[in-house]
Amino acid sequence: MKLLDVLLPRLPHNKLIVTLVTPKNMLLKSVAERVGIFFFYKSDDDYSDLQAPLIKMLEQGEGFSIIPVSMDGKPLPSGLSPITKPMKAMPNNLVS
C-alpha cells in the first residue's frame, strides 16, 4: 500500500484527473453558495432511498443546503433523510 501512496502522485493520469476534477468541484462549491436543493421523497419509494446517499454527499462534500420534503410524512427506511417538511397536499400548479 505504501508503494501505491508513493507512485500515485507521479502517474500521468493522476494529473489529468486532478485537472478535470478540480474545476468541477470549484463550480459545485460556487453553485452551493447560492442555491439549495429540495429533496422530495416517499418512504416506500426505492428510488428515493437510492438517491438519499447522493443528496447527502452533495450536502457534506460540496456544501449544498438540503431541505428534505416527505411526500407521505414518513422518514426513509435508511434514515438518511429526517423529516423536516411533511407535504400535506400537492399544490395544483405543480400537477401536470
PDB file of C-alpha atoms in Angstrom:
ATOM      1  CA  MET A   1       0.000   0.000   0.000  1.00  0.00           C
ATOM      2  CA  LYS A   2       2.857   2.407   0.761  1.00  0.00           C
ATOM      3  CA  LEU A   3       4.250   1.818  -2.718  1.00  0.00           C
ATOM      4  CA  LEU A   4       0.939   2.977  -4.194  1.00  0.00           C
ATOM      5  CA  ASP A   5       0.946   6.070  -1.988  1.00  0.00           C
ATOM      6  CA  VAL A   6       4.355   6.991  -3.388  1.00  0.00           C
ATOM      7  CA  LEU A   7       3.550   6.162  -7.023  1.00  0.00           C
ATOM      8  CA  LEU A   8       0.054   7.631  -7.400  1.00  0.00           C
ATOM      9  CA  PRO A   9       1.070  11.316  -7.327  1.00  0.00           C
ATOM     10  CA  ARG A  10       3.647  10.618 -10.058  1.00  0.00           C
ATOM     11  CA  LEU A  11       1.374   8.800 -12.506  1.00  0.00           C
ATOM     12  CA  PRO A  12       0.421  10.911 -15.563  1.00  0.00           C
ATOM     13  CA  HIS A  13      -3.276  10.020 -15.443  1.00  0.00           C
ATOM     14  CA  ASN A  14      -3.462  11.308 -11.867  1.00  0.00           C
ATOM     15  CA  LYS A  15      -2.560  14.819 -13.065  1.00  0.00           C
ATOM     16  CA  LEU A  16      -5.313  14.583 -15.686  1.00  0.00           C
ATOM     17  CA  ILE A  17      -7.841  13.568 -13.048  1.00  0.00           C
ATOM     18  CA  VAL A  18      -6.818  16.473 -10.814  1.00  0.00           C
ATOM     19  CA  THR A  19      -7.022  18.850 -13.798  1.00  0.00           C
ATOM     20  CA  LEU A  20     -10.555  17.709 -14.658  1.00  0.00           C
ATOM     21  CA  VAL A  21     -11.991  17.207 -11.172  1.00  0.00           C
ATOM     22  CA  THR A  22     -10.757  20.401  -9.508  1.00  0.00           C
ATOM     23  CA  PRO A  23     -12.675  22.841 -11.785  1.00  0.00           C
ATOM     24  CA  LYS A  24     -15.826  20.717 -11.390  1.00  0.00           C
ATOM     25  CA  ASN A  25     -15.526  20.781  -7.603  1.00  0.00           C
ATOM     26  CA  MET A  26     -14.892  24.532  -7.633  1.00  0.00           C
ATOM     27  CA  LEU A  27     -18.002  25.029  -9.772  1.00  0.00           C
ATOM     28  CA  LEU A  28     -20.138  22.858  -7.475  1.00  0.00           C
ATOM     29  CA  LYS A  29     -18.956  24.750  -4.385  1.00  0.00           C
ATOM     30  CA  SER A  30     -19.675  28.057  -6.122  1.00  0.00           C
ATOM     31  CA  VAL A  31     -23.204  26.930  -7.006  1.00  0.00           C
ATOM     32  CA  ALA A  32     -23.733  25.570  -3.473  1.00  0.00           C
ATOM     33  CA  GLU A  33     -23.041  29.028  -2.040  1.00  0.00           C
ATOM     34  CA  ARG A  34     -26.000  30.460  -3.979  1.00  0.00           C
ATOM     35  CA  VAL A  35     -28.608  27.686  -4.200  1.00  0.00           C
ATOM     36  CA  GLY A  36     -30.008  24.776  -2.227  1.00  0.00           C
ATOM     37  CA  ILE A  37     -31.787  21.537  -3.052  1.00  0.00           C
ATOM     38  CA  PHE A  38     -35.306  20.440  -2.142  1.00  0.00           C
ATOM     39  CA  PHE A  39     -35.275  16.641  -1.852  1.00  0.00           C
ATOM     40  CA  PHE A  40     -38.839  15.347  -2.329  1.00  0.00           C
ATOM     41  CA  TYR A  41     -39.166  11.698  -1.316  1.00  0.00           C
ATOM     42  CA  LYS A  42     -41.587   8.960  -0.280  1.00  0.00           C
ATOM     43  CA  SER A  43     -40.654   6.467   2.415  1.00  0.00           C
ATOM     44  CA  ASP A  44     -41.718   3.459   0.324  1.00  0.00           C
ATOM     45  CA  ASP A  45     -40.009   4.589  -2.904  1.00  0.00           C
ATOM     46  CA  ASP A  46     -36.857   2.630  -3.774  1.00  0.00           C
ATOM     47  CA  TYR A  47     -35.538   5.442  -5.983  1.00  0.00           C
ATOM     48  CA  SER A  48     -35.813   7.944  -3.142  1.00  0.00           C
ATOM     49  CA  ASP A  49     -33.812   5.604  -0.942  1.00  0.00           C
ATOM     50  CA  LEU A  50     -31.179   5.219  -3.688  1.00  0.00           C
ATOM     51  CA  GLN A  51     -30.896   8.985  -4.178  1.00  0.00           C
ATOM     52  CA  ALA A  52     -30.575   9.825  -0.477  1.00  0.00           C
ATOM     53  CA  PRO A  53     -26.836   8.965  -0.214  1.00  0.00           C
ATOM     54  CA  LEU A  54     -26.118  11.095  -3.298  1.00  0.00           C
ATOM     55  CA  ILE A  55     -28.025  14.015  -1.804  1.00  0.00           C
ATOM     56  CA  LYS A  56     -26.143  13.545   1.484  1.00  0.00           C
ATOM     57  CA  MET A  57     -22.854  13.541  -0.455  1.00  0.00           C
ATOM     58  CA  LEU A  58     -23.761  16.876  -2.086  1.00  0.00           C
ATOM     59  CA  GLU A  59     -24.590  18.278   1.346  1.00  0.00           C
ATOM     60  CA  GLN A  60     -21.450  17.087   3.125  1.00  0.00           C
ATOM     61  CA  GLY A  61     -18.951  17.195   0.277  1.00  0.00           C
ATOM     62  CA  GLU A  62     -19.948  20.285  -1.660  1.00  0.00           C
ATOM     63  CA  GLY A  63     -21.813  22.315   0.955  1.00  0.00           C
ATOM     64  CA  PHE A  64     -25.306  22.347  -0.557  1.00  0.00           C
ATOM     65  CA  SER A  65     -28.188  23.217   1.760  1.00  0.00           C
ATOM     66  CA  ILE A  66     -30.661  20.330   1.591  1.00  0.00           C
ATOM     67  CA  ILE A  67     -34.324  20.580   2.568  1.00  0.00           C
ATOM     68  CA  PRO A  68     -35.856  17.093   2.641  1.00  0.00           C
ATOM     69  CA  VAL A  69     -39.609  17.056   1.991  1.00  0.00           C
ATOM     70  CA  SER A  70     -41.546  13.892   2.806  1.00  0.00           C
ATOM     71  CA  MET A  71     -44.460  13.254   0.441  1.00  0.00           C
ATOM     72  CA  ASP A  72     -46.040  10.727   2.830  1.00  0.00           C
ATOM     73  CA  GLY A  73     -44.966  12.149   6.197  1.00  0.00           C
ATOM     74  CA  LYS A  74     -42.564   9.289   6.973  1.00  0.00           C
ATOM     75  CA  PRO A  75     -38.753   9.078   7.034  1.00  0.00           C
ATOM     76  CA  LEU A  76     -36.737   6.964   4.623  1.00  0.00           C
ATOM     77  CA  PRO A  77     -36.031   3.406   5.834  1.00  0.00           C
ATOM     78  CA  SER A  78     -32.287   4.093   5.656  1.00  0.00           C
ATOM     79  CA  GLY A  79     -32.717   7.057   7.995  1.00  0.00           C
ATOM     80  CA  LEU A  80     -30.534   9.245   5.768  1.00  0.00           C
ATOM     81  CA  SER A  81     -33.122  11.970   5.405  1.00  0.00           C
ATOM     82  CA  PRO A  82     -35.004  13.118   8.505  1.00  0.00           C
ATOM     83  CA  ILE A  83     -38.456  14.577   8.076  1.00  0.00           C
ATOM     84  CA  THR A  84     -38.247  18.335   8.076  1.00  0.00           C
ATOM     85  CA  LYS A  85     -41.135  19.388   5.890  1.00  0.00           C
ATOM     86  CA  PRO A  86     -44.004  16.894   5.552  1.00  0.00           C
ATOM     87  CA  MET A  87     -46.052  17.707   2.460  1.00  0.00           C
ATOM     88  CA  LYS A  88     -49.749  17.696   3.277  1.00  0.00           C
ATOM     89  CA  ALA A  89     -51.122  18.174  -0.239  1.00  0.00           C
ATOM     90  CA  MET A  90     -49.746  18.579  -3.738  1.00  0.00           C
ATOM     91  CA  PRO A  91     -50.155  22.188  -4.906  1.00  0.00           C
ATOM     92  CA  ASN A  92     -52.357  22.437  -8.007  1.00  0.00           C
ATOM     93  CA  ASN A  93     -49.782  24.384 -10.007  1.00  0.00           C
ATOM     94  CA  LEU A  94     -47.243  21.517  -9.648  1.00  0.00           C
ATOM     95  CA  VAL A  95     -49.575  18.858 -11.069  1.00  0.00           C
ATOM     96  CA  SER A  96     -49.370  18.494 -14.830  1.00  0.00           C
TER      97      SER A  96
END
